[in-house]
Amino acid sequence: MDERSSPLTDPITGYGLLAGFSVFFLVDGRDLAFGSVNQMGPGFFPTVLSALLLAMALGGIAVEVAARWRKRGLAARTAPRGEDEIWAIQWKPLIHVAVAIAAFALTVRSFGIVPAAVLSAFIAGLASGATPLRHLALLGLTIGAFVYAVFCVGLDLAVVPYRWPF
Amino acid sequence: MDTLSALVGGFAIAFSVQNLQYCFIGVTLGTLIGVLPGIGSLAAVSMLLPITFYLEPTTALVMLAGVFYGAEYGGSIASILLRLPGTPSTAITCLDGHPMAKAGRAGVALFVTTVASFLGAAIGIVILMFFSPYLAAVARNFTSAEYFAIILLGLIGASTITNGSAFKALMMVVVGLLLGTVGTDLSSGAQRFTLGATTLYDGFGIVVVAMGLFGISEIIHSIRLSRSALTDQRIALRTMIPTRQDMREFPMPALRGAGIGAFIGALPGAGQTIAAFMSYAVEKKLSRRPEKFGTGAIEGITAPESSNNAASITAFIPTLTLGIPGSATMALILGALLIHGITPGPNLISNNPEMFWGLVASFWIGNIILVILNLPLINIWVRLIQLPYNYLYPGIIVLVCVGVFAVNLNVYDVVFVIFFGFAGYLLKVYGFEPAPVLLGFVLGPMLEENLRRALLVHRGDFWAIFERPISGTFMAMSALLLLWMVVSAVRSLRRGSRRT
């Protein structure tokens, strides 16, 4: 994995995202009745947990900041320690996979499950950049046939195999 | 109850055409995903979960369990031939298995690990058979206080006994617990964190969370992994015959490994990976020639392999007798049973004996199938290792989409998978292992409900949970684990500052 020092590969960002997650639960849960210890309301458990998570995230940030302050002179971020190693985010596979799944979600209702599967497999296959287009098309059709055979014929699911919406 | 006559009844169930068929499918798929580096049994079980909704509960359990323990067999093949662990628990097998393969003893290594795996599994099954009914009888007296304490211990155990950072794993447990609160609150009927979306009134589906966090995030991460270490080996059956010295060095390490694995597998929170690493460490310590470990010592592969297989079987003990899964994969199997309307717990063995004993019998059958798959048919798997990942993952993504969609025919579920896949990938990027999220997600509602009941019964006195003998013991164990986590964290921080 290549190591770049940017805000995205900073351990503090990781803790910060989790802190944000816990703040969402704290804020969205403030209207839920907290109740008391012997009559726990619906807000009790999530509020206690999100406070705990927030405290842990802030603690993690504090430790990171303290470590960085201690070795100011050193490039702390470019020398990650073992388990804290941060990878660079690989945007290409991430976006391709997301688009492939979204394509399935968008087409499955109107075109049926087999065309959605073929399209999704094709888009997903582009992510690696290592498969020739001709192979990808073939792979997509094979997967479509497999989905038809296993889910529509074999398991007899209550899904529409294919349709033409227009 | 007479265990043996119950087992005979179990065999009658396991030998039904359908159960036999799905047992075979399960262990074959398990070996397949074990062999292929890049997908573990967690991802595989989550991908198969939707299919099992269409099966009888016992058949579903037989198949999912087959995937789970089959992966332990398959994982060692990739470890030995490629030095790439097919599953995390077989990582340690690389250390001595790959040197053996390089020395031209791949056949022997594969033979020995398969036999050790079978031996470990067999010992695990025997312990499961005799110990589970006993534990279930004890657990029948448990109140909500005991359940709360055991679930808490499981959650804390699963996060502190890991290879990575215990602090980060504990945070992941809390994230999972919070995700578990989304939806309608069971006791008050209040809508929690649904943002007004009706599709979230029942909370997130377990399939959605599992597939996103493990299936999709693993694929995003693995797409760029290169597969340079290909092998064009063929394993001739002849080369599998071990030497007489191999035979002599085989039994004791395998038995010790099985013992350690069976014990660790049954603990909440610890799993096959810990079991395998621990057995390896024990063998190295006991050996008269510890220096040969890492160069192809046969004990270095028999002990961990028998250990992780024993652990994969005994992991079913807490799941089936207490209803408390010890690992994320077990949480998925529990989820599958819950969806079928079966709540595992102390009464499972007496209420659903056909399910319990049918599963036990299927363990025997499945492990025998696995020996056949791994010895005479080994070359099928050796060839499969060479399948390039870029032809494999588009199919996995489609299976995830179809699987998630098929559960409720709900398009939003597919959209949530993108969300969880993105979240799971980000977590991995920042060094958070997402497996404890799933454990927290499944156990969260149980933890909340039992805490609420326990506090109601004891009039809000939290310390009452500490005062009851059994729950108090579990709470003390949790406290010790937390203390140990804090101490080792402080120690590693100090070491870090001294180094600079």
mmCIF file of N, CA, C and O in Angstrom, chain B residues 145-205:
data_model
loop_
_atom_site.group_PDB
_atom_site.id
_atom_site.type_symbol
_atom_site.label_atom_id
_atom_site.label_comp_id
_atom_site.label_asym_id
_atom_site.label_seq_id
_atom_site.Cartn_x
_atom_site.Cartn_y
_atom_site.Cartn_z
ATOM 1 N N ALA B 145 -30.091 -11.358 34.730
ATOM 2 C CA ALA B 145 -28.805 -10.856 35.230
ATOM 3 C C ALA B 145 -27.658 -11.695 34.664
ATOM 4 O O ALA B 145 -26.647 -11.166 34.193
ATOM 5 N N GLU B 146 -27.822 -13.042 34.673
ATOM 6 C CA GLU B 146 -26.766 -13.917 34.143
ATOM 7 C C GLU B 146 -26.604 -13.696 32.638
ATOM 8 O O GLU B 146 -25.487 -13.635 32.143
ATOM 9 N N TYR B 147 -27.735 -13.597 31.944
ATOM 10 C CA TYR B 147 -27.630 -13.399 30.496
ATOM 11 C C TYR B 147 -26.913 -12.099 30.171
ATOM 12 O O TYR B 147 -26.054 -12.042 29.303
ATOM 13 N N PHE B 148 -27.284 -11.033 30.906
ATOM 14 C CA PHE B 148 -26.619 -9.758 30.670
ATOM 15 C C PHE B 148 -25.113 -9.917 30.873
ATOM 16 O O PHE B 148 -24.309 -9.482 30.034
ATOM 17 N N ALA B 149 -24.739 -10.582 31.976
ATOM 18 C CA ALA B 149 -23.309 -10.714 32.294
ATOM 19 C C ALA B 149 -22.575 -11.536 31.236
ATOM 20 O O ALA B 149 -21.456 -11.192 30.847
ATOM 21 N N ILE B 150 -23.212 -12.625 30.749
ATOM 22 C CA ILE B 150 -22.532 -13.473 29.753
ATOM 23 C C ILE B 150 -22.399 -12.726 28.426
ATOM 24 O O ILE B 150 -21.355 -12.773 27.777
ATOM 25 N N ILE B 151 -23.464 -12.036 28.025
ATOM 26 C CA ILE B 151 -23.391 -11.308 26.755
ATOM 27 C C ILE B 151 -22.310 -10.238 26.837
ATOM 28 O O ILE B 151 -21.502 -10.072 25.920
ATOM 29 N N LEU B 152 -22.272 -9.547 27.969
ATOM 30 C CA LEU B 152 -21.258 -8.508 28.141
ATOM 31 C C LEU B 152 -19.866 -9.117 28.059
ATOM 32 O O LEU B 152 -18.970 -8.592 27.379
ATOM 33 N N LEU B 153 -19.685 -10.281 28.727
ATOM 34 C CA LEU B 153 -18.375 -10.938 28.690
ATOM 35 C C LEU B 153 -18.024 -11.335 27.259
ATOM 36 O O LEU B 153 -16.879 -11.179 26.822
ATOM 37 N N GLY B 154 -19.025 -11.837 26.523
ATOM 38 C CA GLY B 154 -18.770 -12.224 25.136
ATOM 39 C C GLY B 154 -18.306 -11.031 24.313
ATOM 40 O O GLY B 154 -17.354 -11.117 23.547
ATOM 41 N N LEU B 155 -18.984 -9.903 24.493
ATOM 42 C CA LEU B 155 -18.638 -8.713 23.720
ATOM 43 C C LEU B 155 -17.250 -8.194 24.091
ATOM 44 O O LEU B 155 -16.438 -7.871 23.215
ATOM 45 N N ILE B 156 -16.991 -8.139 25.393
ATOM 46 C CA ILE B 156 -15.689 -7.623 25.822
ATOM 47 C C ILE B 156 -14.591 -8.622 25.456
ATOM 48 O O ILE B 156 -13.516 -8.239 24.986
ATOM 49 N N GLY B 157 -14.899 -9.917 25.625
ATOM 50 C CA GLY B 157 -13.914 -10.947 25.269
ATOM 51 C C GLY B 157 -13.564 -10.883 23.796
ATOM 52 O O GLY B 157 -12.392 -10.905 23.420
ATOM 53 N N ALA B 158 -14.581 -10.754 22.954
ATOM 54 C CA ALA B 158 -14.338 -10.738 21.510
ATOM 55 C C ALA B 158 -13.493 -9.550 21.107
ATOM 56 O O ALA B 158 -12.784 -9.602 20.109
ATOM 57 N N SER B 159 -13.558 -8.460 21.864
ATOM 58 C CA SER B 159 -12.777 -7.300 21.445
ATOM 59 C C SER B 159 -11.405 -7.251 22.093
ATOM 60 O O SER B 159 -10.461 -6.758 21.481
ATOM 61 N N THR B 160 -11.283 -7.782 23.316
ATOM 62 C CA THR B 160 -9.961 -7.692 23.941
ATOM 63 C C THR B 160 -9.047 -8.831 23.507
ATOM 64 O O THR B 160 -7.836 -8.656 23.439
ATOM 65 N N ILE B 161 -9.620 -10.014 23.224
ATOM 66 C CA ILE B 161 -8.775 -11.135 22.792
ATOM 67 C C ILE B 161 -8.679 -11.102 21.275
ATOM 68 O O ILE B 161 -9.238 -11.941 20.596
ATOM 69 N N THR B 162 -8.009 -10.122 20.714
ATOM 70 C CA THR B 162 -7.840 -10.087 19.264
ATOM 71 C C THR B 162 -6.362 -9.929 18.962
ATOM 72 O O THR B 162 -5.561 -9.714 19.855
ATOM 73 N N ASN B 163 -6.065 -10.001 17.689
ATOM 74 C CA ASN B 163 -4.673 -9.803 17.291
ATOM 75 C C ASN B 163 -4.356 -8.320 17.177
ATOM 76 O O ASN B 163 -3.227 -7.912 17.276
ATOM 77 N N GLY B 164 -5.374 -7.506 16.938
ATOM 78 C CA GLY B 164 -5.148 -6.081 16.715
ATOM 79 C C GLY B 164 -5.331 -5.276 17.992
ATOM 80 O O GLY B 164 -5.122 -5.765 19.093
ATOM 81 N N SER B 165 -5.735 -4.031 17.818
ATOM 82 C CA SER B 165 -5.904 -3.130 18.946
ATOM 83 C C SER B 165 -7.210 -3.424 19.666
ATOM 84 O O SER B 165 -8.280 -3.384 19.067
ATOM 85 N N ALA B 166 -7.123 -3.719 20.970
ATOM 86 C CA ALA B 166 -8.315 -4.035 21.746
ATOM 87 C C ALA B 166 -9.204 -2.802 21.876
ATOM 88 O O ALA B 166 -10.428 -2.900 21.841
ATOM 89 N N PHE B 167 -8.582 -1.642 21.990
ATOM 90 C CA PHE B 167 -9.345 -0.396 22.135
ATOM 91 C C PHE B 167 -10.221 -0.164 20.910
ATOM 92 O O PHE B 167 -11.418 0.119 21.013
ATOM 93 N N LYS B 168 -9.611 -0.332 19.726
ATOM 94 C CA LYS B 168 -10.374 -0.122 18.497
ATOM 95 C C LYS B 168 -11.487 -1.162 18.357
ATOM 96 O O LYS B 168 -12.598 -0.841 17.941
ATOM 97 N N ALA B 169 -11.195 -2.414 18.727
ATOM 98 C CA ALA B 169 -12.212 -3.455 18.621
ATOM 99 C C ALA B 169 -13.377 -3.159 19.553
ATOM 100 O O ALA B 169 -14.543 -3.387 19.209
ATOM 101 N N LEU B 170 -13.074 -2.639 20.727
ATOM 102 C CA LEU B 170 -14.130 -2.301 21.676
ATOM 103 C C LEU B 170 -15.011 -1.178 21.114
ATOM 104 O O LEU B 170 -16.229 -1.192 21.266
ATOM 105 N N MET B 171 -14.368 -0.220 20.443
ATOM 106 C CA MET B 171 -15.158 0.836 19.798
ATOM 107 C C MET B 171 -16.085 0.238 18.748
ATOM 108 O O MET B 171 -17.236 0.668 18.603
ATOM 109 N N MET B 172 -15.594 -0.756 18.018
ATOM 110 C CA MET B 172 -16.428 -1.391 16.990
ATOM 111 C C MET B 172 -17.615 -2.095 17.614
ATOM 112 O O MET B 172 -18.717 -2.101 17.057
ATOM 113 N N VAL B 173 -17.424 -2.716 18.780
ATOM 114 C CA VAL B 173 -18.542 -3.350 19.481
ATOM 115 C C VAL B 173 -19.605 -2.307 19.800
ATOM 116 O O VAL B 173 -20.795 -2.526 19.572
ATOM 117 N N VAL B 174 -19.167 -1.146 20.287
ATOM 118 C CA VAL B 174 -20.135 -0.094 20.646
ATOM 119 C C VAL B 174 -20.866 0.387 19.386
ATOM 120 O O VAL B 174 -22.085 0.606 19.414
ATOM 121 N N VAL B 175 -20.134 0.526 18.284
ATOM 122 C CA VAL B 175 -20.783 0.914 17.023
ATOM 123 C C VAL B 175 -21.876 -0.096 16.666
ATOM 124 O O VAL B 175 -22.998 0.269 16.311
ATOM 125 N N GLY B 176 -21.555 -1.386 16.803
ATOM 126 C CA GLY B 176 -22.530 -2.434 16.497
ATOM 127 C C GLY B 176 -23.734 -2.359 17.419
ATOM 128 O O GLY B 176 -24.878 -2.489 16.978
ATOM 129 N N LEU B 177 -23.487 -2.137 18.710
ATOM 130 C CA LEU B 177 -24.596 -2.029 19.668
ATOM 131 C C LEU B 177 -25.514 -0.874 19.277
ATOM 132 O O LEU B 177 -26.740 -0.995 19.333
ATOM 133 N N LEU B 178 -24.908 0.250 18.862
ATOM 134 C CA LEU B 178 -25.724 1.403 18.453
ATOM 135 C C LEU B 178 -26.525 1.087 17.200
ATOM 136 O O LEU B 178 -27.714 1.416 17.115
ATOM 137 N N LEU B 179 -25.898 0.424 16.227
ATOM 138 C CA LEU B 179 -26.634 0.073 15.003
ATOM 139 C C LEU B 179 -27.805 -0.842 15.338
ATOM 140 O O LEU B 179 -28.853 -0.787 14.699
ATOM 141 N N GLY B 180 -27.615 -1.676 16.359
ATOM 142 C CA GLY B 180 -28.671 -2.592 16.769
ATOM 143 C C GLY B 180 -29.877 -1.888 17.367
ATOM 144 O O GLY B 180 -30.958 -2.459 17.441
ATOM 145 N N THR B 181 -29.705 -0.644 17.821
ATOM 146 C CA THR B 181 -30.848 0.068 18.414
ATOM 147 C C THR B 181 -31.739 0.711 17.360
ATOM 148 O O THR B 181 -32.835 1.157 17.685
ATOM 149 N N VAL B 182 -31.274 0.759 16.097
ATOM 150 C CA VAL B 182 -32.087 1.388 15.047
ATOM 151 C C VAL B 182 -33.351 0.567 14.824
ATOM 152 O O VAL B 182 -33.293 -0.655 14.732
ATOM 153 N N GLY B 183 -34.485 1.252 14.765
ATOM 154 C CA GLY B 183 -35.760 0.569 14.531
ATOM 155 C C GLY B 183 -36.715 0.774 15.696
ATOM 156 O O GLY B 183 -36.520 1.665 16.523
ATOM 157 N N THR B 184 -37.735 -0.088 15.750
ATOM 158 C CA THR B 184 -38.736 0.064 16.795
ATOM 159 C C THR B 184 -38.236 -0.547 18.100
ATOM 160 O O THR B 184 -37.816 -1.698 18.119
ATOM 161 N N ASP B 185 -38.290 0.224 19.192
ATOM 162 C CA ASP B 185 -37.882 -0.291 20.495
ATOM 163 C C ASP B 185 -38.884 -1.345 20.954
ATOM 164 O O ASP B 185 -40.096 -1.130 20.924
ATOM 165 N N LEU B 186 -38.368 -2.492 21.382
ATOM 166 C CA LEU B 186 -39.238 -3.617 21.695
ATOM 167 C C LEU B 186 -40.189 -3.328 22.846
ATOM 168 O O LEU B 186 -41.352 -3.697 22.806
ATOM 169 N N SER B 187 -39.721 -2.657 23.883
ATOM 170 C CA SER B 187 -40.571 -2.537 25.069
ATOM 171 C C SER B 187 -41.458 -1.300 25.039
ATOM 172 O O SER B 187 -42.546 -1.317 25.593
ATOM 173 N N SER B 188 -41.026 -0.212 24.406
ATOM 174 C CA SER B 188 -41.851 0.992 24.432
ATOM 175 C C SER B 188 -42.543 1.251 23.097
ATOM 176 O O SER B 188 -43.492 2.030 23.035
ATOM 177 N N GLY B 189 -42.099 0.622 22.037
ATOM 178 C CA GLY B 189 -42.679 0.871 20.725
ATOM 179 C C GLY B 189 -42.202 2.159 20.085
ATOM 180 O O GLY B 189 -42.672 2.543 19.022
ATOM 181 N N ALA B 190 -41.239 2.841 20.730
ATOM 182 C CA ALA B 190 -40.745 4.102 20.175
ATOM 183 C C ALA B 190 -39.882 3.830 18.940
ATOM 184 O O ALA B 190 -39.188 2.815 18.868
ATOM 185 N N GLN B 191 -39.954 4.748 17.962
ATOM 186 C CA GLN B 191 -39.091 4.640 16.773
ATOM 187 C C GLN B 191 -37.744 5.259 17.107
ATOM 188 O O GLN B 191 -37.687 6.416 17.522
ATOM 189 N N ARG B 192 -36.679 4.499 16.907
ATOM 190 C CA ARG B 192 -35.370 5.053 17.246
ATOM 191 C C ARG B 192 -34.510 5.174 15.992
ATOM 192 O O ARG B 192 -34.318 4.192 15.266
ATOM 193 N N PHE B 193 -34.000 6.378 15.740
ATOM 194 C CA PHE B 193 -32.999 6.630 14.702
ATOM 195 C C PHE B 193 -33.437 6.180 13.311
ATOM 196 O O PHE B 193 -32.625 5.786 12.493
ATOM 197 N N THR B 194 -34.754 6.198 13.048
ATOM 198 C CA THR B 194 -35.205 5.761 11.734
ATOM 199 C C THR B 194 -35.239 6.920 10.748
ATOM 200 O O THR B 194 -35.430 6.706 9.560
ATOM 201 N N LEU B 195 -35.089 8.154 11.242
ATOM 202 C CA LEU B 195 -35.177 9.356 10.411
ATOM 203 C C LEU B 195 -36.492 9.369 9.634
ATOM 204 O O LEU B 195 -36.569 9.881 8.527
ATOM 205 N N GLY B 196 -37.496 8.771 10.198
ATOM 206 C CA GLY B 196 -38.811 8.774 9.579
ATOM 207 C C GLY B 196 -38.987 7.803 8.422
ATOM 208 O O GLY B 196 -40.031 7.758 7.806
ATOM 209 N N ALA B 197 -37.970 7.015 8.115
ATOM 210 C CA ALA B 197 -38.066 6.086 6.988
ATOM 211 C C ALA B 197 -38.763 4.801 7.437
ATOM 212 O O ALA B 197 -38.284 4.117 8.337
ATOM 213 N N THR B 198 -39.908 4.503 6.803
ATOM 214 C CA THR B 198 -40.654 3.310 7.220
ATOM 215 C C THR B 198 -39.854 2.034 7.006
ATOM 216 O O THR B 198 -40.019 1.066 7.735
ATOM 217 N N THR B 199 -38.954 2.051 6.012
ATOM 218 C CA THR B 199 -38.205 0.836 5.717
ATOM 219 C C THR B 199 -37.253 0.476 6.862
ATOM 220 O O THR B 199 -36.774 -0.652 6.954
ATOM 221 N N LEU B 200 -37.002 1.451 7.768
ATOM 222 C CA LEU B 200 -36.101 1.184 8.899
ATOM 223 C C LEU B 200 -36.848 0.824 10.184
ATOM 224 O O LEU B 200 -36.234 0.633 11.216
ATOM 225 N N TYR B 201 -38.196 0.747 10.127
ATOM 226 C CA TYR B 201 -38.941 0.472 11.357
ATOM 227 C C TYR B 201 -38.551 -0.874 11.968
ATOM 228 O O TYR B 201 -38.641 -1.051 13.169
ATOM 229 N N ASP B 202 -38.144 -1.822 11.134
ATOM 230 C CA ASP B 202 -37.701 -3.115 11.673
ATOM 231 C C ASP B 202 -36.194 -3.144 11.879
ATOM 232 O O ASP B 202 -35.619 -4.198 12.101
ATOM 233 N N GLY B 203 -35.550 -2.005 11.754
ATOM 234 C CA GLY B 203 -34.095 -1.965 11.900
ATOM 235 C C GLY B 203 -33.415 -2.411 10.625
ATOM 236 O O GLY B 203 -34.066 -2.721 9.622
ATOM 237 N N PHE B 204 -32.091 -2.395 10.651
ATOM 238 C CA PHE B 204 -31.333 -2.894 9.500
ATOM 239 C C PHE B 204 -31.402 -4.414 9.487
ATOM 240 O O PHE B 204 -31.370 -5.046 10.546
ATOM 241 N N GLY B 205 -31.490 -5.006 8.298
ATOM 242 C CA GLY B 205 -31.463 -6.460 8.216
ATOM 243 C C GLY B 205 -30.058 -6.972 8.469
ATOM 244 O O GLY B 205 -29.082 -6.333 8.090
#
